[in-house]
Short mmCIF file of C-alpha atoms (C1' of nucleotides) in Angstrom, two decimals:
data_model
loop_
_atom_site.label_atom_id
_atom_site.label_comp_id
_atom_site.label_asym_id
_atom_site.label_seq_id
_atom_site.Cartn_x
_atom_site.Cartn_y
_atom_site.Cartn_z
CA UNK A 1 26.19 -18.61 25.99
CA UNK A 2 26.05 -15.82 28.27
CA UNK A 3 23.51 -13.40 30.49
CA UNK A 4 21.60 -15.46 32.42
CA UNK A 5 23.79 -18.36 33.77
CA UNK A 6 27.34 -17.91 34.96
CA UNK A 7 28.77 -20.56 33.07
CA UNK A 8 30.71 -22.69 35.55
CA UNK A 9 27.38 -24.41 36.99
CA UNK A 10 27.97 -24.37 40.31
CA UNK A 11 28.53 -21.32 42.20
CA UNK A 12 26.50 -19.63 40.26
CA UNK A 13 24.66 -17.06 43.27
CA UNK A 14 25.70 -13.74 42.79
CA UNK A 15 22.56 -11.51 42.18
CA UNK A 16 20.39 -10.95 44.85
CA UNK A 17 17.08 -12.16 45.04
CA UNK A 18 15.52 -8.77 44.78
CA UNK A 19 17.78 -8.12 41.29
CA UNK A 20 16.65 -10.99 40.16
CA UNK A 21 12.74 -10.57 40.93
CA UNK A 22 12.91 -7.19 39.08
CA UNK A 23 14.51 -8.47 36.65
CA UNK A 24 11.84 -10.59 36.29
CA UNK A 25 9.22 -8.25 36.57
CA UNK A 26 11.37 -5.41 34.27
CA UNK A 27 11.21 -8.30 31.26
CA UNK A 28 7.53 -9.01 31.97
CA UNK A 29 6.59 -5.32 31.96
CA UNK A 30 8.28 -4.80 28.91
CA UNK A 31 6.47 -7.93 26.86
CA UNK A 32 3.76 -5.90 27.54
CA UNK A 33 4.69 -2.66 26.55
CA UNK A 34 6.20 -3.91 23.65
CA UNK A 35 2.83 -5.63 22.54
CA UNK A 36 1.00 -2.69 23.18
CA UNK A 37 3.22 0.61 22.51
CA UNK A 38 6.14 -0.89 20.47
CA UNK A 39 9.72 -1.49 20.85
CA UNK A 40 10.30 2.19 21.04
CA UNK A 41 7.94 2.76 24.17
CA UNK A 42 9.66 4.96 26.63
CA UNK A 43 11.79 3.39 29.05
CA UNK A 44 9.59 5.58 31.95
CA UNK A 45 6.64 3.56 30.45
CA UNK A 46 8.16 0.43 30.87
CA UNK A 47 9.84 1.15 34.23
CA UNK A 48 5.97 2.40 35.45
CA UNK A 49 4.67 -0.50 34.50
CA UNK A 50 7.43 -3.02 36.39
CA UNK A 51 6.70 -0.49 39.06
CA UNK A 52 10.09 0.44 39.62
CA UNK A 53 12.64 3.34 39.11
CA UNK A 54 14.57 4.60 36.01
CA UNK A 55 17.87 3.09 37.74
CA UNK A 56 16.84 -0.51 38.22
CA UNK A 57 15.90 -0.69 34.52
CA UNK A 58 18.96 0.63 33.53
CA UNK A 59 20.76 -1.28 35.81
CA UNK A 60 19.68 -4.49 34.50
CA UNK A 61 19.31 -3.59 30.84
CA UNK A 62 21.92 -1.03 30.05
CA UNK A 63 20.67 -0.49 27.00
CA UNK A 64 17.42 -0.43 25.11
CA UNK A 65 18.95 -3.32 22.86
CA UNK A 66 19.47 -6.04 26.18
CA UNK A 67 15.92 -5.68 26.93
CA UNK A 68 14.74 -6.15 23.68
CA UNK A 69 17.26 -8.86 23.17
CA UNK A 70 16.48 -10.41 26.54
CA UNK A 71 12.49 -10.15 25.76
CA UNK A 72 12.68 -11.98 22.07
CA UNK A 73 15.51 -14.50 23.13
CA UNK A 74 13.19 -17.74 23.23
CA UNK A 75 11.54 -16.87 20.02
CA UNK A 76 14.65 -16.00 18.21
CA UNK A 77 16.62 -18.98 19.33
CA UNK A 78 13.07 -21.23 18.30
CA UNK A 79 13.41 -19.55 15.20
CA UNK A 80 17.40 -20.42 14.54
CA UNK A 81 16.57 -24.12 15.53
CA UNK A 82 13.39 -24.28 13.04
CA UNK A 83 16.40 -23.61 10.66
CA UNK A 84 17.77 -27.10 10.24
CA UNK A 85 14.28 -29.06 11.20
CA UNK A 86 12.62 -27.92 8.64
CA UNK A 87 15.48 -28.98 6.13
CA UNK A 88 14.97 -32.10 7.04
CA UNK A 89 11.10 -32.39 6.84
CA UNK A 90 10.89 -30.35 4.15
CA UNK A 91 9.99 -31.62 -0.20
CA UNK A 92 12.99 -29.53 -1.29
CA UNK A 93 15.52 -27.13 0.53
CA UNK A 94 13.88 -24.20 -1.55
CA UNK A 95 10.96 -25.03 0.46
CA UNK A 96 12.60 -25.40 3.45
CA UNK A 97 14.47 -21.95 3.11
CA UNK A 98 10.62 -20.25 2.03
CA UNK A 99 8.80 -21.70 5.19
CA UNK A 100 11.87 -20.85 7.34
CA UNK A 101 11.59 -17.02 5.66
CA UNK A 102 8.16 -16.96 6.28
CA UNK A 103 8.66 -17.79 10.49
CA UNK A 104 11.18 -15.25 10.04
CA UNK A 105 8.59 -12.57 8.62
CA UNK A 106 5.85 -13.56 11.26
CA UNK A 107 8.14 -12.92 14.01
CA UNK A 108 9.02 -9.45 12.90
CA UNK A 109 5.57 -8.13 11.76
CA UNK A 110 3.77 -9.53 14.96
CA UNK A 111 6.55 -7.32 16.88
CA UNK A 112 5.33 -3.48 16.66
CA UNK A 113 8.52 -1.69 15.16
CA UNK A 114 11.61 -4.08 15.80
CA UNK A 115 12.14 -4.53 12.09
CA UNK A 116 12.37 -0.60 11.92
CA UNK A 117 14.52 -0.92 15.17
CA UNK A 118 16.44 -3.79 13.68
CA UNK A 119 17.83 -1.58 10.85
CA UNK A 120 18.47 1.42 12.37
CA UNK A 121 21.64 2.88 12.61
CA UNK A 122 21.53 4.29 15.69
CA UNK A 123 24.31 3.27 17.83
CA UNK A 124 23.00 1.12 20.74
CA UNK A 125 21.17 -0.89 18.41
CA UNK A 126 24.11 -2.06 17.19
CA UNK A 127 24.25 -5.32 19.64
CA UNK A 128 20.64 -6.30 18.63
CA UNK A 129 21.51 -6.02 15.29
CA UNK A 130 24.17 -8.18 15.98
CA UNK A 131 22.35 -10.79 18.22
CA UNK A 132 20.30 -11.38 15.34
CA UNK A 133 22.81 -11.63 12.66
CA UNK A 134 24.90 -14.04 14.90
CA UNK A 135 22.49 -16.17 15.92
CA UNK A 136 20.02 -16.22 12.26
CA UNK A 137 22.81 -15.75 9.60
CA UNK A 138 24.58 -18.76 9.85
CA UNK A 139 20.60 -20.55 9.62
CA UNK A 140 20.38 -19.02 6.34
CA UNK A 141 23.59 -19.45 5.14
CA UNK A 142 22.49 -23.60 5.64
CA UNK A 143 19.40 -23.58 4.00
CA UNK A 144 20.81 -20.69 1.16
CA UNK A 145 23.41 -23.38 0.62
CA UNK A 146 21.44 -26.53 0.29
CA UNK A 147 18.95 -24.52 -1.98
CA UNK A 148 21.63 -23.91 -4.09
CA UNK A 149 23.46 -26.44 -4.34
CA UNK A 150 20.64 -28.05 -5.33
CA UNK A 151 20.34 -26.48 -7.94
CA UNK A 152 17.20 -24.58 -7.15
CA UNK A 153 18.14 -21.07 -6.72
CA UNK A 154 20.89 -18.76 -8.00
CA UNK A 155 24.10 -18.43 -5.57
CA UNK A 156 25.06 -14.90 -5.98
CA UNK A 157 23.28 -13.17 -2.85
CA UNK A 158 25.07 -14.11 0.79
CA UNK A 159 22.26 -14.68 3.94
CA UNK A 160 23.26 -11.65 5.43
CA UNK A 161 21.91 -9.54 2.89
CA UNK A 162 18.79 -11.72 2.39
CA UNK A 163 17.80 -11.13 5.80
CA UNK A 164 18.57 -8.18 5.63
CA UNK A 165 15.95 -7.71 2.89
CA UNK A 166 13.46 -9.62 4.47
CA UNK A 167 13.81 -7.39 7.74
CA UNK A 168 13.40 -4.31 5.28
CA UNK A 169 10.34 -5.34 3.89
CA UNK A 170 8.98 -5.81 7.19
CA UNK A 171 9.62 -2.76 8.22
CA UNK A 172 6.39 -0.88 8.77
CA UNK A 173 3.66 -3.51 7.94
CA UNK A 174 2.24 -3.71 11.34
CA UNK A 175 0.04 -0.91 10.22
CA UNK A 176 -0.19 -0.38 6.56
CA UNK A 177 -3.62 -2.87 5.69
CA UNK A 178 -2.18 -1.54 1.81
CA UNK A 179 1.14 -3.17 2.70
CA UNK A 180 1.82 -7.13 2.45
CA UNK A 181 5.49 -8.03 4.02
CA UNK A 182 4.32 -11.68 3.27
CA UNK A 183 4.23 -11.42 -0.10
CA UNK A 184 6.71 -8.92 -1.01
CA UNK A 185 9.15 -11.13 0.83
CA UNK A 186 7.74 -14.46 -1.42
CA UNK A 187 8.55 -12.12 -4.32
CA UNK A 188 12.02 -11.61 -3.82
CA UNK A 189 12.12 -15.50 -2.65
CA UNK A 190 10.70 -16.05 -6.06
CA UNK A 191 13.36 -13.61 -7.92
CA UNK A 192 16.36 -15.87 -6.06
CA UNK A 193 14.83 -18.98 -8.26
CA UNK A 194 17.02 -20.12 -11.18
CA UNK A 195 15.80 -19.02 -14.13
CA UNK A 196 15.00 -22.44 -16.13
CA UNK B 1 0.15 23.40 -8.46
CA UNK B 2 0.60 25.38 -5.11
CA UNK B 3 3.75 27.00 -2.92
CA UNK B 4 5.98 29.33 -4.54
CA UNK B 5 3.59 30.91 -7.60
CA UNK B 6 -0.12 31.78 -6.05
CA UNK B 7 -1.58 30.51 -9.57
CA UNK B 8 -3.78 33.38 -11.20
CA UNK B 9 -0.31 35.15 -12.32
CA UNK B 10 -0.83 38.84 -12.03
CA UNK B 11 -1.05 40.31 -8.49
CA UNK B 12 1.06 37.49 -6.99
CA UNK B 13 2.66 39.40 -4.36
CA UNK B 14 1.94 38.49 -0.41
CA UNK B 15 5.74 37.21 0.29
CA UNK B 16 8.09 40.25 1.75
CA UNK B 17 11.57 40.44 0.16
CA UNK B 18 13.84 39.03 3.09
CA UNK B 19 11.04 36.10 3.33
CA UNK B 20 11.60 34.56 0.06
CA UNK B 21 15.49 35.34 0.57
CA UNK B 22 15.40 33.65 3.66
CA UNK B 23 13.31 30.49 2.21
CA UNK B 24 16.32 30.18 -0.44
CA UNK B 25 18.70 30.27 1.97
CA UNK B 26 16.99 27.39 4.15
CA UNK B 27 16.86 25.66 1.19
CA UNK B 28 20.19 25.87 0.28
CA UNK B 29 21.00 25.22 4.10
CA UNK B 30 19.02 22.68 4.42
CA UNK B 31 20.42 20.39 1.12
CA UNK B 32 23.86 20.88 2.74
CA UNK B 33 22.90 19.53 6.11
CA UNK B 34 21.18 16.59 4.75
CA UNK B 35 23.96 15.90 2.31
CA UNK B 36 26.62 15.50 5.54
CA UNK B 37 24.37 14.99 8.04
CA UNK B 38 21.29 13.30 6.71
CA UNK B 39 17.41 14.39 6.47
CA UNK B 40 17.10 14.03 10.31
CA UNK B 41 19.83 16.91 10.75
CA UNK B 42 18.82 18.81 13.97
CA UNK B 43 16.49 21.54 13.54
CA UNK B 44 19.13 23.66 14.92
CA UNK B 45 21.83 23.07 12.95
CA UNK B 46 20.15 24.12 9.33
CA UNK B 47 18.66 27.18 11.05
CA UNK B 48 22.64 27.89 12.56
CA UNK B 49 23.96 26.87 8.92
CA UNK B 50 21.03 29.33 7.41
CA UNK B 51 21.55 32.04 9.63
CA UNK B 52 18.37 32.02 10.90
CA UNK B 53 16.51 31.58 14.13
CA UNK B 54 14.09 28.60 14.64
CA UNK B 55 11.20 30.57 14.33
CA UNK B 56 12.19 31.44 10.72
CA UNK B 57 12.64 27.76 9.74
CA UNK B 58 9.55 26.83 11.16
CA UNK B 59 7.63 30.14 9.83
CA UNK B 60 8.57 28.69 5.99
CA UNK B 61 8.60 24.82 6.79
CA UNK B 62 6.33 24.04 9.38
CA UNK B 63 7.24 20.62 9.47
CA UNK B 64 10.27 18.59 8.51
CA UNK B 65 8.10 17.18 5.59
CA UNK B 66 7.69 20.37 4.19
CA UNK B 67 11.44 21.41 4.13
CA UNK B 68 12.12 17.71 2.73
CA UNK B 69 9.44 17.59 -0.35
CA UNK B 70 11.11 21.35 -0.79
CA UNK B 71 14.87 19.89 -1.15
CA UNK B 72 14.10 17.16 -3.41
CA UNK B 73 11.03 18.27 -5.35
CA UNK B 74 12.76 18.95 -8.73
CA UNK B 75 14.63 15.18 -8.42
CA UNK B 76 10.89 13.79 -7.68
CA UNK B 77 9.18 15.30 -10.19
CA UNK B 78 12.44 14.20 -12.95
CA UNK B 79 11.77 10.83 -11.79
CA UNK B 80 8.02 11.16 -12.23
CA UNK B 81 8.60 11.99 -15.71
CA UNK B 82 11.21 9.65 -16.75
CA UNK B 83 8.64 7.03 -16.30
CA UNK B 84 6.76 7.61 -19.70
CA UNK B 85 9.42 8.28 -21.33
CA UNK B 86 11.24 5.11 -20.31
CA UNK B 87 8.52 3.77 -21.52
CA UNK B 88 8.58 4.79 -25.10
CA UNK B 89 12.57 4.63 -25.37
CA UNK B 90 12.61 1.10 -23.85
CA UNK B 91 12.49 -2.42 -25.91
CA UNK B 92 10.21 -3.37 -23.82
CA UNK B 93 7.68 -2.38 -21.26
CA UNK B 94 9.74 -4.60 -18.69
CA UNK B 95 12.40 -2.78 -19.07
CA UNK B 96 11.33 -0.01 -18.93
CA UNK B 97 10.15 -0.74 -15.64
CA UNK B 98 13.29 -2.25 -14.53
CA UNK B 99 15.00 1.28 -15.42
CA UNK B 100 12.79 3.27 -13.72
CA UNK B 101 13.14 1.63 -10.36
CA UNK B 102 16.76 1.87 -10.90
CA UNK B 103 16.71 5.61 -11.23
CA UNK B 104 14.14 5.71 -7.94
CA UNK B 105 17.08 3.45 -5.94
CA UNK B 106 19.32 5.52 -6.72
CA UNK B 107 17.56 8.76 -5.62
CA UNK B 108 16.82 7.26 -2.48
CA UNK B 109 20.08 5.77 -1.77
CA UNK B 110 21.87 9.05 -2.26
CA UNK B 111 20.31 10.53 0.30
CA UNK B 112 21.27 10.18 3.53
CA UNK B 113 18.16 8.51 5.58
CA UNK B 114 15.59 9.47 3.08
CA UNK B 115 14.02 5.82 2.98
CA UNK B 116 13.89 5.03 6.55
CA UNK B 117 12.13 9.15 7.26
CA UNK B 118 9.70 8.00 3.99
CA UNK B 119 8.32 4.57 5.69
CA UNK B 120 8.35 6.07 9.31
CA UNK B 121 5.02 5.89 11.03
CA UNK B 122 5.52 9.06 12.63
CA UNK B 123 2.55 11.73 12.25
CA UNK B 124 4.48 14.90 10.23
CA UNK B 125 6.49 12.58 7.86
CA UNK B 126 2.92 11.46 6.64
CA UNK B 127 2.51 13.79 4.30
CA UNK B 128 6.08 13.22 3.03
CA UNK B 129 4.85 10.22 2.67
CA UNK B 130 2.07 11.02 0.61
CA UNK B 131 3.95 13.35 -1.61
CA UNK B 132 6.18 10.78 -2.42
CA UNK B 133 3.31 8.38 -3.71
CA UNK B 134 0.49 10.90 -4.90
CA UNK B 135 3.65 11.28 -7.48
CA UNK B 136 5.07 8.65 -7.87
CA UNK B 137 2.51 5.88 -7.74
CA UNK B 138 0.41 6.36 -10.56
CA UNK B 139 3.54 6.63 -12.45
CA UNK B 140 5.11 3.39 -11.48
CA UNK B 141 1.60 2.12 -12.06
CA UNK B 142 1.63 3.09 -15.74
CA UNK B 143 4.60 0.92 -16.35
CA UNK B 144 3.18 -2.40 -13.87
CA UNK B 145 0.32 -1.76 -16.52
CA UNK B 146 2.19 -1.72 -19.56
CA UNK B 147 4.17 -4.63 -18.43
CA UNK B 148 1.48 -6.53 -17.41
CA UNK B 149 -0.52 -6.14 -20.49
CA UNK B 150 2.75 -7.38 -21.93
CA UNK B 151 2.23 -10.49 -20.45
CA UNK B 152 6.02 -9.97 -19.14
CA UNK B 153 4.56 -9.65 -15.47
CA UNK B 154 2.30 -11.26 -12.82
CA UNK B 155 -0.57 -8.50 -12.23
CA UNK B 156 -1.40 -9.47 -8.54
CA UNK B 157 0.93 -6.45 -6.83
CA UNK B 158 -0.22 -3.20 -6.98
CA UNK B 159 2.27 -0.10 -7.74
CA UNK B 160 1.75 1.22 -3.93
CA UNK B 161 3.00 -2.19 -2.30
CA UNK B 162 6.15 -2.26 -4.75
CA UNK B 163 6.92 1.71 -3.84
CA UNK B 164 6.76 0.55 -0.23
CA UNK B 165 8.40 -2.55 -1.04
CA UNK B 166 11.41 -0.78 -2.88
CA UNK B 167 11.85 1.84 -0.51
CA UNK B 168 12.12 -0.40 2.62
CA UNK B 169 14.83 -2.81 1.13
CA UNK B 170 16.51 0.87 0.42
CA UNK B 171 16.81 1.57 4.37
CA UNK B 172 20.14 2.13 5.62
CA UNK B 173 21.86 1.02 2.35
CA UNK B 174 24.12 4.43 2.90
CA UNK B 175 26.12 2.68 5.33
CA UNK B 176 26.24 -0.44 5.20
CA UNK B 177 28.96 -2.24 2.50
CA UNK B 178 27.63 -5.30 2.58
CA UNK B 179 24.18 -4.52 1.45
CA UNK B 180 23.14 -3.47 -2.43
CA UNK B 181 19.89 -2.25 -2.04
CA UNK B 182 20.01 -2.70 -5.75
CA UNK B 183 20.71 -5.74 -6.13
CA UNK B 184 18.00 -6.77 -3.66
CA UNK B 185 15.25 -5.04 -5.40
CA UNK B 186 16.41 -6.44 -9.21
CA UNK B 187 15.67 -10.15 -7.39
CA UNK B 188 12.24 -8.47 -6.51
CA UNK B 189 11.31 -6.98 -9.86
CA UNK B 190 12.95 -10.50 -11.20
CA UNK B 191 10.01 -12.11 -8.76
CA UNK B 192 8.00 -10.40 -10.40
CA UNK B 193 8.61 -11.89 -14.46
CA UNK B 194 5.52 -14.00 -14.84
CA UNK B 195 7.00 -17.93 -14.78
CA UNK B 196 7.03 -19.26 -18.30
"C1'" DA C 1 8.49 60.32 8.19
"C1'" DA C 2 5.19 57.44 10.25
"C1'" DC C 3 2.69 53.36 10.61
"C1'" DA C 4 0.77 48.78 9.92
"C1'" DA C 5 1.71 44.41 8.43
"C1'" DT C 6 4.93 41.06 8.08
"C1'" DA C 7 8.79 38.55 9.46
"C1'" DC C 8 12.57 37.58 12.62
"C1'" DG C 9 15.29 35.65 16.62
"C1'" DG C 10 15.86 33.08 20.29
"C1'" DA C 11 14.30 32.13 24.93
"C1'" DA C 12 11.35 28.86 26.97
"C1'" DC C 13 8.70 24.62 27.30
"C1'" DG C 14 7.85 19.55 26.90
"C1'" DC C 15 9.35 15.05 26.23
"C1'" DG C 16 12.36 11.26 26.31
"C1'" DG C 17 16.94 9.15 27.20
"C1'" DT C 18 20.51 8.80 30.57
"C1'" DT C 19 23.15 9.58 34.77
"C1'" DC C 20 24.00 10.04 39.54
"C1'" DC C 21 23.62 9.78 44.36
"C1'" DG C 22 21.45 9.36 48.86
"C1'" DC C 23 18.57 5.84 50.81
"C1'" DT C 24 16.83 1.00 51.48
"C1'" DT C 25 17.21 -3.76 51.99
"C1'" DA C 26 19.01 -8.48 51.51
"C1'" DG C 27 22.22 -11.52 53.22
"C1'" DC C 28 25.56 -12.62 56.40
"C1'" DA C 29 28.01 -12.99 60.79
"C1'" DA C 30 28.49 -12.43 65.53
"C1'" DT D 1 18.47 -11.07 67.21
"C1'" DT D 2 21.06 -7.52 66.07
"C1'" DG D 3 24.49 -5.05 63.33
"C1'" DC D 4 27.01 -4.42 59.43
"C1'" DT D 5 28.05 -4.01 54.57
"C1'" DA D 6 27.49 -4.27 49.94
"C1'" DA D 7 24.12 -4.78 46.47
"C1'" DG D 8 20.29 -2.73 44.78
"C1'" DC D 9 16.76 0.89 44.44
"C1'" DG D 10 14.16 5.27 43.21
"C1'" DG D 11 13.66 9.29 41.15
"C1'" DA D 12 15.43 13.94 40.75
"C1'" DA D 13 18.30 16.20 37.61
"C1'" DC D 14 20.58 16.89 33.27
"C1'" DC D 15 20.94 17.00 28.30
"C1'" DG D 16 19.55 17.17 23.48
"C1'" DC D 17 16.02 18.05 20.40
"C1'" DG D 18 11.50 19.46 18.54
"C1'" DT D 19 8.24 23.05 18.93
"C1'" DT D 20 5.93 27.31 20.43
"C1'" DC D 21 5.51 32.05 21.52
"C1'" DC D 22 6.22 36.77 21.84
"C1'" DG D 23 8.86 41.09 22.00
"C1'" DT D 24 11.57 43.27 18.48
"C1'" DA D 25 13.12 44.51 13.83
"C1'" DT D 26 12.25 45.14 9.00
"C1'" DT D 27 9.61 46.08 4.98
"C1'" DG D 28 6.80 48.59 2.07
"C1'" DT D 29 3.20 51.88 1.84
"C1'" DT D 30 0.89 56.31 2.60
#
DNA sequence: AACAATACGGAACGCGGTTCCGCTTAGCAA
DNA sequence: TTGCTAAGCGGAACCGCGTTCCGTATTGTT
């Protein structure tokens, strides 16, 4: 929908092939650096590691947010399309809306501090806050409704604030061997249940 | 148990005058800054709002845990000890637990970045950290007991993971309208009613 | 009044994010 | 091939903030 392609398909040449290698090489670096120091590495980190100067990371990821956004984009947009599969293969859409939660949770806690980074407040976050929310949200809101409307859970609580639960319980887990996302998340999963 | 009284009573003078003036004043400075400007307030700006230089602020509260458990102490320890009492004023031990996580939201929502400095991994807000739960954990684990023993509860979740658990979905509930931190964690505690 | 001990203020340092600008290089045209 | 220009690059420099350090001021005691 936007960033990489121009949209019109044809003439589509207006980086140069340079920009475009470091780009390259900027998203690769920071996949690594991410892995290793966390979404919050410094940017002089990441820019050491692409081998190239503070400008040319700015100048392809103005902010912090793009390159994070621009790093997770596959798995986020896998995510978003597990969405309606697994309503489809799934027994019921309760269990379809659990599994989904749970792919959710895996991302997050596999990704050293972008559930912290995913609720901050800071400004500049903002936009990755938003990617998420625009591209995940709507997901929920499909399997939140089919669960429901089945019957199977109680309506009252929107997707956005689900996920943004979920994202809060993630926060931190990567290193807390005390501290189970997984299940805290299948608790609140389990509190949305109709009582019967 | 340690700080302001040195314990053995009698010759418990070591503090000058314009110290322990100057560690009210802090105090007082600080629980205005964090009231408009949150508990990550610039150093700066509760030492300016003190009247103080930085090397007074750090002198008393040599890290920003320190001038933190300081602020709220009195609301942590009320909240420590409205636990048993719940308990004994409550129909039942559910409840009881139910209203005592409701009076721990609502400390934590009302104030200003509290949760998200209590979960963060950074070394210095550790022993905030452990403050928080040296206090508050084997309270909370009194009533997961009593409710347990009740039969009203599933007993597989310790009292740490549900602190943690709590104060993550309370993260950045300050600001944000369309999230109730509360509501959120009454689905979790609601996970949490044994299925009958 | 003099003198330790204690405490104070704020300059200075380090780190990390961000900006800015002079230099380099890709891509094109003659 | 050679020149030219614009796109792109590197990294020094700047800013804000946490933290330290030390010369100075204050306290309380003799």
């Amino acid at each position: 929908m936007n960033g990489s392609d121009e949209g019109a398909g044809h003439a589509a040449r207006s980086k140069r092939a340079d920009a475009r290698r470091n780009e390259e090489t900027l998203l690769d670096a920071a996949a690594a650096v991410f892995v290793t120091s966390g979404v919050e590495a410094p940017v002089r980190d990441i820019a050491a590691k692409a081998g190239v100067g503070m400008g040319t990371i700015y100048r392809h990821f103005p902010t912090r947010a793009d390159l994070i956004i621009a790093v997770y984009r596959h798995q986020v947009e896998a995510c978003a399309e597990a969405g309606p599969a697994l309503l489809e293969t799934s027994a019921t859409p309760h269990a379809a809306l659990g599994q989904w939660i749970n792919l959710f949770v895996d991302f997050l806690v596999t990704k050293h501090g972008l559930a912290a980074v995913l609720q901050s407040d800071n400004a500049g976050f903002d936009t990755l806050h938003a990617y998420f929310l625009d591209r995940l949200v709507p997901v929920c809101t499909q399997l939140l409704d089919a669960a429901a409307s089945s019957g199977e859970i109680r309506s009252d609580l929107d997707a956005y604030e689900l996920m943004r639960g979920v994202g809060n319980l993630c926060i931190g887990a990567e290193h807390d061997s005390r501290y189970d996302a997984r299940r805290l998340v299948e608790l609140l999963i389990a509190g949305l249940r109709r009582p019967h």
